[in-house]
Coordinates of C-alpha atoms in Angstrom, one line a residue:
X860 CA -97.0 -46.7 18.2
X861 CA -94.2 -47.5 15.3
X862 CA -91.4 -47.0 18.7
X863 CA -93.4 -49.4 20.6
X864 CA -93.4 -51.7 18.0
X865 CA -89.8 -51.1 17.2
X866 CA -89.0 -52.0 20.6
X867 CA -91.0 -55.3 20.7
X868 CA -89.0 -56.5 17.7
X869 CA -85.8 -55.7 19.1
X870 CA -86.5 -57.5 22.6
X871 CA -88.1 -60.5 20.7
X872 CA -85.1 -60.7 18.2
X873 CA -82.8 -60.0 21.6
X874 CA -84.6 -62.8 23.7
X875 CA -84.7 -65.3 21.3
X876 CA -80.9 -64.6 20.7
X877 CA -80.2 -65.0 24.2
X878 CA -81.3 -68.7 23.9
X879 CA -78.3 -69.6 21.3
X880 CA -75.5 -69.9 24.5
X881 CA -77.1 -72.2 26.4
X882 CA -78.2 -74.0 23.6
X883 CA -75.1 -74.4 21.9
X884 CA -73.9 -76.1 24.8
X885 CA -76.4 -78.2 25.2
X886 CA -76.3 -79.4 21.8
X887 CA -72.5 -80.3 22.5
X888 CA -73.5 -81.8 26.0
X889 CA -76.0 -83.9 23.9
X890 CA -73.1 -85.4 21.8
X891 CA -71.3 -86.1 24.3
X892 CA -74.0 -87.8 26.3
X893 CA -75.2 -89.6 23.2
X894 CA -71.7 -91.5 22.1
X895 CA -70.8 -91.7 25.9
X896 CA -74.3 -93.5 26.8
X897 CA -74.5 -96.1 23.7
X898 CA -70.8 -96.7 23.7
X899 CA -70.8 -98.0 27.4
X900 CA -74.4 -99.6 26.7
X901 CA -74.7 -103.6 27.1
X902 CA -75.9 -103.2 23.6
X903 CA -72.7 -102.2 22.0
X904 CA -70.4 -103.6 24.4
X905 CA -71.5 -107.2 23.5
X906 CA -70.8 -107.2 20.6
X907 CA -68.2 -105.2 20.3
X908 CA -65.9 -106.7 23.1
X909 CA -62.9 -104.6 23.3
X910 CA -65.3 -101.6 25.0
X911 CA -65.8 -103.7 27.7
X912 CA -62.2 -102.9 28.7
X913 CA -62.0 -101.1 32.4
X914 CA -60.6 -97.6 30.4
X915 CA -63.1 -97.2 27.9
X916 CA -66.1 -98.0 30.3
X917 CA -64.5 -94.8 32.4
X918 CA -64.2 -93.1 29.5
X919 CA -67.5 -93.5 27.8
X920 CA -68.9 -92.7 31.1
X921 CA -67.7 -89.6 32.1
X922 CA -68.5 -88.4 28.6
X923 CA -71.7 -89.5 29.6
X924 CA -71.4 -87.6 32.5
X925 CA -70.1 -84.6 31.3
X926 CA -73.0 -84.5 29.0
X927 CA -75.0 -84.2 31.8
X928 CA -73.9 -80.7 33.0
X929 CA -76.5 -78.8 30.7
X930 CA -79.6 -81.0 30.9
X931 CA -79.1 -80.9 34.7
X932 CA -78.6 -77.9 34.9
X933 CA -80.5 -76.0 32.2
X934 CA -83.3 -73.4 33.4
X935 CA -80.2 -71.9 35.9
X936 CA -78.2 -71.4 32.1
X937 CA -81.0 -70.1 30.6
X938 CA -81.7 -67.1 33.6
X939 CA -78.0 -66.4 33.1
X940 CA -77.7 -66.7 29.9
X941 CA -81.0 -64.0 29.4
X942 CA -79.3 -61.0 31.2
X943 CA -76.1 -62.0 30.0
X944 CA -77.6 -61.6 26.6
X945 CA -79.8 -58.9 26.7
X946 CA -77.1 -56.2 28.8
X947 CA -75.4 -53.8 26.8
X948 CA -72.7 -53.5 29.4
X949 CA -71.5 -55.0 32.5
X950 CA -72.5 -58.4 31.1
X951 CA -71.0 -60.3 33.8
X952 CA -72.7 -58.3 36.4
X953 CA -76.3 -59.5 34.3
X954 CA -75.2 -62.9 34.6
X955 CA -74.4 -63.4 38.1
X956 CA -77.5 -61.1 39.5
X957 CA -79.5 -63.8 36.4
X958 CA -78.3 -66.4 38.8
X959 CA -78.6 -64.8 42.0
X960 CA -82.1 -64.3 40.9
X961 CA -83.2 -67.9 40.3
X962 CA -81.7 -68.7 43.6
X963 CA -83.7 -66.1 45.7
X964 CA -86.9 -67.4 43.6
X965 CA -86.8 -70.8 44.3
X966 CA -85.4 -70.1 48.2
X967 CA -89.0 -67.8 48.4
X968 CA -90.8 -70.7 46.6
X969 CA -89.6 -73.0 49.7
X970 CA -90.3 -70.6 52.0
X971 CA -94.2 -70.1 50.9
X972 CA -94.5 -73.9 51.2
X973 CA -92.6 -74.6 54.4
X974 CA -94.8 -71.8 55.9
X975 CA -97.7 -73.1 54.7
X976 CA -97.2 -77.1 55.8
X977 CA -97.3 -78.6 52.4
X978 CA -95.6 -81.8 53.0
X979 CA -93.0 -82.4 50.4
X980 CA -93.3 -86.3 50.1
X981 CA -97.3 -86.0 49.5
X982 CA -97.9 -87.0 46.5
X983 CA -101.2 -85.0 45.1
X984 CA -99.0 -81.7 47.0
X985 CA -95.8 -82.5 44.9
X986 CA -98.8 -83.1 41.5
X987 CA -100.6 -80.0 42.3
X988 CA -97.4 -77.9 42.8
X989 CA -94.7 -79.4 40.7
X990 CA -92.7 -79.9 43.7
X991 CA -89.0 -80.7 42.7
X992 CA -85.3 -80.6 43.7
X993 CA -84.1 -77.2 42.4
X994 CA -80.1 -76.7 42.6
X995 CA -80.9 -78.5 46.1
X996 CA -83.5 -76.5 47.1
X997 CA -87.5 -78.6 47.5
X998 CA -89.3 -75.9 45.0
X999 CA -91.8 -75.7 42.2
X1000 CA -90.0 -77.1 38.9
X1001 CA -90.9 -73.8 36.7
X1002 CA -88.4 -74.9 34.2
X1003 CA -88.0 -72.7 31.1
X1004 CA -91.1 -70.7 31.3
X1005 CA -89.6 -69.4 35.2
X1006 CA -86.1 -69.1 34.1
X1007 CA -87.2 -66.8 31.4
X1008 CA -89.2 -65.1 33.7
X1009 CA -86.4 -64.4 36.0
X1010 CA -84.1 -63.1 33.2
X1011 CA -86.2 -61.0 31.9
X1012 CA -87.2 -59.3 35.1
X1013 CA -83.3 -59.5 35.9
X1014 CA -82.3 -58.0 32.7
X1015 CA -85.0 -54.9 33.3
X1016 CA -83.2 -54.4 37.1
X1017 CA -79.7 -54.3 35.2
X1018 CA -80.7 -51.9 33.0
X1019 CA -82.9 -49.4 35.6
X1020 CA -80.4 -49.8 38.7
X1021 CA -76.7 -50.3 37.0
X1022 CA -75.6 -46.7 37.8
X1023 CA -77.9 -46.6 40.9
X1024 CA -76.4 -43.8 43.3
X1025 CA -76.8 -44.5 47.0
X1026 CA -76.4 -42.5 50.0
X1027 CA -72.9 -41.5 51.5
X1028 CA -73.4 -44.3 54.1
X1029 CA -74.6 -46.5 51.7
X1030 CA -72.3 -45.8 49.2
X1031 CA -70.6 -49.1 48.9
X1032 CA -74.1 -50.8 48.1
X1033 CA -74.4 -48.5 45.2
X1034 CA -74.0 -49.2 41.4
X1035 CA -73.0 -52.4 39.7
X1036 CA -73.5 -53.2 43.3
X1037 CA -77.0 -53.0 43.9
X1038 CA -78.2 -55.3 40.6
X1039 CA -77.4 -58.2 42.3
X1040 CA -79.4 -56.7 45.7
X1041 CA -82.5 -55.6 44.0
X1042 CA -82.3 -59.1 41.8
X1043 CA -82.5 -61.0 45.3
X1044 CA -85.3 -58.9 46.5
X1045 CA -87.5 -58.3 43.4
X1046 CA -87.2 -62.4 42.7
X1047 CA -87.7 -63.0 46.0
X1048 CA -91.1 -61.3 46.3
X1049 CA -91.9 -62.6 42.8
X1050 CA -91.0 -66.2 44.3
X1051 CA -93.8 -65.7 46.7
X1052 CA -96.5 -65.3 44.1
X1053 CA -95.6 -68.2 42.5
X1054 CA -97.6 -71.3 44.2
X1055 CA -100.4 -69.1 43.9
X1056 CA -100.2 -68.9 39.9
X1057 CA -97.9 -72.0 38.8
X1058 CA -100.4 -74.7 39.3
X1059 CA -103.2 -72.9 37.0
X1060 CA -100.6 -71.5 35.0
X1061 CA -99.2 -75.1 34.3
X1062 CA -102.9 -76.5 34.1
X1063 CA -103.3 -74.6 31.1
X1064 CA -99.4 -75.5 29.2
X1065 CA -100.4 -79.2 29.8
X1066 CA -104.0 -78.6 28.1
X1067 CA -101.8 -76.8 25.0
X1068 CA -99.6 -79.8 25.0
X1069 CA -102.3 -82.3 25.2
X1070 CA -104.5 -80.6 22.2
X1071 CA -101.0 -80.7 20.4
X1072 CA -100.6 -84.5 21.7
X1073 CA -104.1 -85.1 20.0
X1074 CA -103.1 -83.9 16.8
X1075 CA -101.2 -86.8 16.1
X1076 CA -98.0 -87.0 13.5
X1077 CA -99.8 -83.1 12.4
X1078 CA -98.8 -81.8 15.9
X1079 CA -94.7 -82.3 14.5
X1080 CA -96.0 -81.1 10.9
X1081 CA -97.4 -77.8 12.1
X1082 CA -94.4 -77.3 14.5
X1083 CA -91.7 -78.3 11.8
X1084 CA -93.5 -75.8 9.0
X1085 CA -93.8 -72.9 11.3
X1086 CA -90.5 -72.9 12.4
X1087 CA -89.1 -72.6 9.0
X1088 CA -91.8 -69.9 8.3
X1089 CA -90.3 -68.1 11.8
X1090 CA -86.9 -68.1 10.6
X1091 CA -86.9 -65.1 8.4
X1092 CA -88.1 -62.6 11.0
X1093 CA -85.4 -64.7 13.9
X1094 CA -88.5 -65.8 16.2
X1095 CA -88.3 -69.4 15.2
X1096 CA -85.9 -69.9 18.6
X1097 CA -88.9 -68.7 20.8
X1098 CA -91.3 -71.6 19.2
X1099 CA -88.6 -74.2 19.0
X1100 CA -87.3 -73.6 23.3
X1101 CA -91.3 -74.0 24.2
X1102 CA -91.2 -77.3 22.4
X1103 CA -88.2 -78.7 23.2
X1104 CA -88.0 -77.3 26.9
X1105 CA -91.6 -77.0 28.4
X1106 CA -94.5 -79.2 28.7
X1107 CA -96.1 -77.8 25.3
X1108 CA -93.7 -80.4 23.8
X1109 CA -94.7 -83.4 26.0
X1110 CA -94.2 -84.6 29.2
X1111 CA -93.8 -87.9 31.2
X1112 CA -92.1 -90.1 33.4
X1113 CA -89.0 -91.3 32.9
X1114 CA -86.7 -93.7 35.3
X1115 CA -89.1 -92.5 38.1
X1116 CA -88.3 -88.7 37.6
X1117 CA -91.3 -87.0 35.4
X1118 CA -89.5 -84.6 33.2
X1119 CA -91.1 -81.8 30.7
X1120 CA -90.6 -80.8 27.0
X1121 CA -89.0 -83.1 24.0
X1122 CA -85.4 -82.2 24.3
X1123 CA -85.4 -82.9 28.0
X1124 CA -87.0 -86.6 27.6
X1125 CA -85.0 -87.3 25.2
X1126 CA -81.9 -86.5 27.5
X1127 CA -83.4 -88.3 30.2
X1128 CA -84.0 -91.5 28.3
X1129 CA -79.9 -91.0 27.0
X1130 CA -79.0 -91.8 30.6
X1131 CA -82.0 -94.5 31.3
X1132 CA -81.5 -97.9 30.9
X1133 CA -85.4 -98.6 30.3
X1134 CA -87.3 -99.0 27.0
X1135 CA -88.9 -95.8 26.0
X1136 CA -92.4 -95.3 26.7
X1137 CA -94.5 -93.5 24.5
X1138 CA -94.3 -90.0 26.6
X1139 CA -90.6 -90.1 25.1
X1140 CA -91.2 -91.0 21.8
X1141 CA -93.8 -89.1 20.8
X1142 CA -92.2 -86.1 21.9
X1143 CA -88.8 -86.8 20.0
X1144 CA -91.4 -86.3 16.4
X1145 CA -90.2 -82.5 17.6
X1146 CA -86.2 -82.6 16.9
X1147 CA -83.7 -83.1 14.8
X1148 CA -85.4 -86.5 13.1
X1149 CA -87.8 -84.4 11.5
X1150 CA -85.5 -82.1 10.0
X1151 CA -83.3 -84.8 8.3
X1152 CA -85.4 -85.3 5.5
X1153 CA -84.4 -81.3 4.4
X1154 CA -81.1 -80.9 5.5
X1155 CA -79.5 -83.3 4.7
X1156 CA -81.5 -84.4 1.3
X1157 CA -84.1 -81.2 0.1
X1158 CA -81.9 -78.5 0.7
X1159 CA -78.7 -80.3 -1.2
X1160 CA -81.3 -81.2 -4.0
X1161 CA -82.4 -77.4 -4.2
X1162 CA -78.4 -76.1 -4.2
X1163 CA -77.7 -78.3 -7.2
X1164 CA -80.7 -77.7 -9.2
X1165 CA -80.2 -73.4 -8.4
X1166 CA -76.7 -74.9 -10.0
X1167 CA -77.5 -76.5 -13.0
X1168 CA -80.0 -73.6 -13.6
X1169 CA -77.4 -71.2 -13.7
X1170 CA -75.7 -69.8 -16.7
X1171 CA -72.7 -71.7 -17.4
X1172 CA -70.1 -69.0 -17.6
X1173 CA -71.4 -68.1 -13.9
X1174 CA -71.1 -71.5 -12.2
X1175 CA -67.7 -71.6 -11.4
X1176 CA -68.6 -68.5 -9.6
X1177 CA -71.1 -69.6 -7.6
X1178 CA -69.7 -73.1 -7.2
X1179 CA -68.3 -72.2 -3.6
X1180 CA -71.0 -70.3 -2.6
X1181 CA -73.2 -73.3 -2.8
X1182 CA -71.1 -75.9 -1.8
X1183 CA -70.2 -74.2 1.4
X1184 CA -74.1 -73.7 2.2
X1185 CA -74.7 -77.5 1.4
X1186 CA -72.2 -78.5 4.4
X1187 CA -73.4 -76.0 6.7
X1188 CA -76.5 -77.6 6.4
X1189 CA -75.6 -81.1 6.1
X1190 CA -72.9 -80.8 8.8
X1191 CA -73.8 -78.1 11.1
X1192 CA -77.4 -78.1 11.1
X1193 CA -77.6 -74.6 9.6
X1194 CA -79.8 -73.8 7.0
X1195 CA -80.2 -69.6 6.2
X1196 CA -77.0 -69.6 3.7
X1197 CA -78.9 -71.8 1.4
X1198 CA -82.9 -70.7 2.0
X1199 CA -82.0 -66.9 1.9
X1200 CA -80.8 -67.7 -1.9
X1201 CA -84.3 -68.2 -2.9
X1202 CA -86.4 -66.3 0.0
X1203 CA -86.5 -63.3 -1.3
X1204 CA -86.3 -64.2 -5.0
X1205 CA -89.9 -66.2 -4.9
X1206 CA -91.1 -65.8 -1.4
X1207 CA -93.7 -68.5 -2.4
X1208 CA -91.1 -71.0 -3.2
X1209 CA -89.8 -70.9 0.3
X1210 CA -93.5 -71.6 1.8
X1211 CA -93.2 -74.7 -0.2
X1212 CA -90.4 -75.1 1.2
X1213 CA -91.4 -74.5 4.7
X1214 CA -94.5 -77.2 4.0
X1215 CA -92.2 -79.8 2.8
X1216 CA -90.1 -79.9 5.8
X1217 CA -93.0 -80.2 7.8
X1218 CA -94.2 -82.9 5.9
X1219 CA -90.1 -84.3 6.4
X1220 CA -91.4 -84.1 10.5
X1221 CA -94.5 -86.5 9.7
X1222 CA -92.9 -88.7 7.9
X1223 CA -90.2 -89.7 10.2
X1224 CA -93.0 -89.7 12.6
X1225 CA -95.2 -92.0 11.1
X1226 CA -92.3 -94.4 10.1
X1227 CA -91.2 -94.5 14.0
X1228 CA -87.6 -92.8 13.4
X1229 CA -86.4 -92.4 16.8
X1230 CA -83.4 -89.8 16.8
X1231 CA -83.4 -86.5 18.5
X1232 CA -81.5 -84.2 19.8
X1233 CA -81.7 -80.7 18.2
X1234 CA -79.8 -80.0 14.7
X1235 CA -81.0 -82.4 12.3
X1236 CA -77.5 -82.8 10.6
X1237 CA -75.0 -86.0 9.8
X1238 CA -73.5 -85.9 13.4
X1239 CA -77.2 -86.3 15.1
X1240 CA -77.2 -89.0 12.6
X1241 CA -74.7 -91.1 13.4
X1242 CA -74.1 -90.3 16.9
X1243 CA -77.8 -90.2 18.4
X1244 CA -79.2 -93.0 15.4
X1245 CA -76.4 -95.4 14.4
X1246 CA -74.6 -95.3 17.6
X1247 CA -77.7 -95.7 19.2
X1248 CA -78.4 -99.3 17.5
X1249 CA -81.1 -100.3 14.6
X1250 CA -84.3 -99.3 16.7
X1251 CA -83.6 -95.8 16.5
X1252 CA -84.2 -96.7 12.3
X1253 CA -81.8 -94.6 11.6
X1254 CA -81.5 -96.5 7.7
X1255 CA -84.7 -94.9 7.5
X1256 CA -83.5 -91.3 6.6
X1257 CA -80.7 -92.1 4.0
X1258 CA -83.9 -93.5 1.9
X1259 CA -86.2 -90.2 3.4
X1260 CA -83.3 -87.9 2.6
X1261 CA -83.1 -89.3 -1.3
X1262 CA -86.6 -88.9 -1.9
X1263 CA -86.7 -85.2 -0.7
X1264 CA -83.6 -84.8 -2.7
X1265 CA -85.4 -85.4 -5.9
X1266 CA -88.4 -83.9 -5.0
X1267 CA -86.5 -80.6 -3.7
X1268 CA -84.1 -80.9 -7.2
X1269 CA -87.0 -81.4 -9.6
X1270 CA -89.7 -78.6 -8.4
X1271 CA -86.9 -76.2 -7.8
X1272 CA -85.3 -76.8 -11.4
X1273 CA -89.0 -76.7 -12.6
X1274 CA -89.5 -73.3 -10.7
X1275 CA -86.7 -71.6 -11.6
X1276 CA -86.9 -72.3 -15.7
X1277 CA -91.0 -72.1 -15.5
X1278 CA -91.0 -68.5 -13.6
X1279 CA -87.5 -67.6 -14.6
X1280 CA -86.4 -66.5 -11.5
X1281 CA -83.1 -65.0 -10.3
X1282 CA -81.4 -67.6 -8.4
X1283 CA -77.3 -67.1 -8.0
X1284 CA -75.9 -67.2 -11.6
X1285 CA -78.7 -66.1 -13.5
X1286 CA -78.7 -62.6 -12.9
X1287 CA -77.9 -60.6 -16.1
X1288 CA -74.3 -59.4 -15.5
X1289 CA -74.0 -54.8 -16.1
X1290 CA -73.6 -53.3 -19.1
X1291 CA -70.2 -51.7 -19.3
X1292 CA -71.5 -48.1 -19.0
X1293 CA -73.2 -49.5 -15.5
X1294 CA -70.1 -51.1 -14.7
X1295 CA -68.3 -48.2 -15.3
X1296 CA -70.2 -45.8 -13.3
X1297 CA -70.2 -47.8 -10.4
X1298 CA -66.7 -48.0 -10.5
X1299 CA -66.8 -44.2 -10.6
X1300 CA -68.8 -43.6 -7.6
X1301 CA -66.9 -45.5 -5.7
X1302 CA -64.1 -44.1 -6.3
X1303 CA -65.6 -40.7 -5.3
X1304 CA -67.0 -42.1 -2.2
X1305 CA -63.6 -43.1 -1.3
X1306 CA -62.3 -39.9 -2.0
X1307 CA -64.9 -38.7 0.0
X1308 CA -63.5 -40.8 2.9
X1309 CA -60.1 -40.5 2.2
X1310 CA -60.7 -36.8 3.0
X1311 CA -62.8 -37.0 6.0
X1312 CA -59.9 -39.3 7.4
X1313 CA -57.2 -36.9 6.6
X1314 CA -59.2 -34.3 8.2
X1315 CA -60.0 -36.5 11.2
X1316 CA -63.8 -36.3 10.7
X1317 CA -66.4 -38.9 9.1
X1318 CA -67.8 -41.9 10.9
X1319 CA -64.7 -43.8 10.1
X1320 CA -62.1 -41.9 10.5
X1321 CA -60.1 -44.1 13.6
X1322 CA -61.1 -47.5 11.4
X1323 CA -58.3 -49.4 10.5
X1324 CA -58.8 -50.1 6.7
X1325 CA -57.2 -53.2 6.3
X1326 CA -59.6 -54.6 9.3
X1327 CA -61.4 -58.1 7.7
X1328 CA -62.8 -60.5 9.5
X1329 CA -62.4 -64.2 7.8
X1330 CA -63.1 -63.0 3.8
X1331 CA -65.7 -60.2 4.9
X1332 CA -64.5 -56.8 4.8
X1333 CA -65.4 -55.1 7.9
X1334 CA -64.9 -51.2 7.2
X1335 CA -67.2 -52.2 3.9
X1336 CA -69.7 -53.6 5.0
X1337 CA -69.9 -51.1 8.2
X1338 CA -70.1 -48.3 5.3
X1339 CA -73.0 -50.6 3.5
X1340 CA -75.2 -50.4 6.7
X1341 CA -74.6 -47.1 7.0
X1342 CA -71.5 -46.3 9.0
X1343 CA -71.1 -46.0 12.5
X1344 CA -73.5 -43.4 13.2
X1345 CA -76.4 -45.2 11.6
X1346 CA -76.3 -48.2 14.5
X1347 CA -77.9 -47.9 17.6
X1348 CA -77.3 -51.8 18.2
X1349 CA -75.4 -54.4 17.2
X1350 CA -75.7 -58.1 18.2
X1351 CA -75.7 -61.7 16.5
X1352 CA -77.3 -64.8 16.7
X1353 CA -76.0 -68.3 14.8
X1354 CA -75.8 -67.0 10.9
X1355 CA -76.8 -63.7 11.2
X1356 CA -75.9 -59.6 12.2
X1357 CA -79.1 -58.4 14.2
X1358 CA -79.1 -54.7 14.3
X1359 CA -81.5 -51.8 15.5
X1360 CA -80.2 -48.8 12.9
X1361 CA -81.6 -44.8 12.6
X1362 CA -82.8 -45.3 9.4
X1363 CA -82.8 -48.5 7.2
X1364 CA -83.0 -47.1 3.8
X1365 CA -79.4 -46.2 4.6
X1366 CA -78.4 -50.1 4.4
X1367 CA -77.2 -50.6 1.1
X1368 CA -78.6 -54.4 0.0
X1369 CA -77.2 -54.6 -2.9
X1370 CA -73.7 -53.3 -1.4
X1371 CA -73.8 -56.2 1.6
X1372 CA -74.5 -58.6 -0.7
X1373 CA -71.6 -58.1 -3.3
X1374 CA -69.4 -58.1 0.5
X1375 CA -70.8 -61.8 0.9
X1376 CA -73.8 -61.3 2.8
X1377 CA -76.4 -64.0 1.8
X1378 CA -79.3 -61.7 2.0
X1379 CA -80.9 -58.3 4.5
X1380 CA -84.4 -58.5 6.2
X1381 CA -86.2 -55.2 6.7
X1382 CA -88.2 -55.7 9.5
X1383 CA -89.3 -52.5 9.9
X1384 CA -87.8 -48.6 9.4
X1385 CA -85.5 -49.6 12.2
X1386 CA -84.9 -53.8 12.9
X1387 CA -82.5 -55.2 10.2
X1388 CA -80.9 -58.4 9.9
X1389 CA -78.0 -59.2 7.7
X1390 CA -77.4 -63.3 7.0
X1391 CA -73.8 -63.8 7.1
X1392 CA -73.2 -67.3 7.6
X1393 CA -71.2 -69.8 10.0
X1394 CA -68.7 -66.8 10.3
X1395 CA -70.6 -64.2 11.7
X1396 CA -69.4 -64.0 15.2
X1397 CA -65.7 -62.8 13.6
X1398 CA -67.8 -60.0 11.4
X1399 CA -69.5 -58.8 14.8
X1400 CA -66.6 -58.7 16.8
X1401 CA -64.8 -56.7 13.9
X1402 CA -67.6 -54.2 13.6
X1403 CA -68.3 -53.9 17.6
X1404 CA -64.2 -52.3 17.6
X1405 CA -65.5 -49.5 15.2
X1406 CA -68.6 -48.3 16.6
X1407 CA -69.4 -47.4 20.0
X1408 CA -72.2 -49.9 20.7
X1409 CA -72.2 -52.8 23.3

């Protein structure tokens, strides 16, 4: 029972990782759509008339263009992007069978249909099915929920058949071979069953998205407060993709094509020259709006009062470490260095926290703040609100963001002095005798090591000392989780190291923490995550040269 659980975490924590690529680039695809779009808009060009020019229109277009490429194209990304994720080894190999896999899905999926006579221009066959255009193919339009599908399944094949032996006169079919064969034919079977299921299947999303659609400016509260509450444990991506991607977060018609989940009808109306309907705007009350409000007012209000809280001869010291979490969150959208300084210090602190950015996602969406897109930080600001022209009310949030910026300084300056809790500078510094025997075992564990290297044994004996990645030290912190031997995997997502270890009383917390890390979730004896920061790719890619893991 505990291994079965073990394993679930690690393939949620692994699947919800595997979103980040596709999603990256589709938050930079959104940039570029949004200041290609409005800057080649009548709107702006009117009045500003040097746009009009013939090389800016080209320009601003095929930014628009180019910003296309992942909307368009996004479920294919995403049953790449799974396998590609989720593989230990042979990565590529995932990737391509991920795609080979969606294509022999969706050529089934036409096959089913054609055989059966639906007629692909009737319109209750095309409502009942979902018919669509699929990478050219007439198909069902399974979007997220069928491209996750086919990674998983793909993923599974790439594990079972990567070293699959054939016979001597099939020989050639055999190994990395044969993933891409068995993806074909499992998906293709799979791609049978598929009109069979999807239209029930789908019946029941679109009764989820209309009870959430009845909720009102709640259905955004709910969504906005359990995705911080997620975030700890890393399964906030899972909640946020079904939102932003499938028809849990709305659906409608827009410029004649009918398009599914927030993210994707806010895209589509980027690229339509018609008003909004409501489909679209009551769906955007999911993304980046409704974050605004925190990141780029609470959380700042909550870094300086943790500042003026601290002890003074300790603010210089932590001076850096908060300012560099206030413009991860204000510029990139990224919020764990800051909320890990206080999550596991009062645990209750962070639900209010978690409440008050879902009260930051009503609030824009009763006050009609039209934005979107998915980070919540200054550039979603300016490009997808100011650019976009006053009725996005984009003057809105400067006045949202300073009243959460008060609220977040006061209750957490109130919180920390009332409850006296240890927020960054207000720990009590060691005693000299502590000090001193720290010093001392260190210096005997690295005699300890020196002698293991010397003798060639010890987990890190071929680890180049002097290895750090940006200002973490990678041989220290490897030794702080409990050197190579103690990993079984090692992978990251945005800010954090997500690792399934032999034992996790072996990783040292208070060790990773004095190396930089912002804070260690225990999920269980064997799941641990380590919050690193912006930077944590670098750290990975150090660690992944010392430890034979993929």
């Amino acid at each position: 029972m505990q291994k079965t659980k073990a394993a679930l975490w690690e393939f949620l924590q692994g699947l919800g990782k595997t979103f980040m690529l596709p999603v990256a680039l589709l938050a930079f695809c959104g940039i570029m759509l949004g200041i290609g779009s409005s800057l080649s808009s009548d709107a702006v060009t009117d009045n500003v008339a040097f746009l009009k020019g013939e090389g800016f229109h080209l320009v601003f277009t095929w930014m628009a263009n180019t910003g296309l490429v992942a909307f368009t194209f996004l479920p294919v990304l995403f049953a790449m992007a799974i396998p590609l994720g989720l593989a230990r080894e042979d990565k590529g190999v995932a990737a391509f069978s991920g795609f080979v896999g969606f294509v022999a899905m969706n050529l089934a999926v036409n096959f089913y249909l054609t055989a059966k006579g639906v007629d692909f221009e009737d319109e209750k066959a095309i409502e009942h099915y979902g018919i669509a255009d699929v990478l050219g193919v007439q198909s069902i339009d399974t979007g997220l929920l069928g491209a996750v599908a086919v990674g998983i399944v793909v993923s599974l094949l790439h594990r079972r058949f990567r070293t699959q032996r054939m016979p001597d006169a099939l020989a050639f079919f055999g190994g990395l071979r044969f993933v891409p064969i068995v993806s074909a034919l499992v998906l293709s079977v799979l791609g049978l069953l598929i009109p069979l299921v999807w239209p029930t299947f789908n019946g029941w999303i679109n009764a989820v998205g209309r009870g959430i659609g009845h909720t009102g400016v709640f259905g955004p509260f709910f969504f906005g407060m359990g995705e911080v509450l997620l975030r700890p444990i890393g399964l906030h991506h899972i909640l946020v993709a079904m939102f932003r991607f499938t028809d849990v977060g709305g659906s409608g018609t827009v410029c004649g094509d009918h398009v599914s989940g927030a993210l994707n009808l806010f895209y589509a109306q980027l690229d339509c020259s018609a008003a909004p309907g409501s489909a679209v705007t009551d769906a955007t009350h999911f993304l980046s709006q409704g974050k605004m409000a925190a990141y780029l007012g609470g959380l700042p209000g909550a870094a300086l009062a943790m500042y003026h809280c601290a002890k003074r001869r300790m603010r210089p010291e932590i001076k850096a470490l908060l300012v560099s979490g206030v413009v991860a969150c204000v510029v990139g959208g990224i919020t764990e260095p800051l909320e890990f300084l206080f999550l596991f210090v009062a645990p209750w602190l962070y639900v209010v926290h978690a409440v008050l950015v879902g009260l930051g996602f009503l609030t824009a969406a009763v006050l009609g703040v039209f934005i979107g897109n998915t980070d919540g930080n200054v550039i979603d600001w300016l490009v997808f609100g100011v650019l976009q022209g006053s009725t996005t009310k984009w003057y809105l949030v400067p006045v949202i963001a300073a009243v959460w910026f008060a609220a977040y300084y006061f209750l957490f300056r109130w919180a920390i002095t009332r409850f006296d809790l240890k927020t960054p500078g207000r720990e009590e510094p060691p005693t000299d005798e502590e000090e001193a025997a720290r010093e001392h075992g260190e210096a005997g564990r690295g005699d300890g090591d020196r002698a293991g290297e010397a003798s060639g044994s010890g987990p890190l004996a071929q680890a180049p000392r002097e290895l750090v990645a940006g200002k973490y030290d990678a041989v220290a912190v490897l030794e702080a989780i409990g050197g190579a031997g103690n990993i079984r995997s090692l992978d990251n997502c945005i800010t954090r190291l997500r690792m399934t270890v032999a034992d996790a009383e072996q990783v040292d917390e208070a060790r990773l923490k004095k190396l930089g890390a912002v804070g260690v979730v225990k999920l269980d004896g064997h799941n641990v995550q380590v919050v690193i920061g912006p930077q944590v790719q670098s750290l990975k890619d150090a660690l992944a040269t010392m430890i034979p893991v993929g």
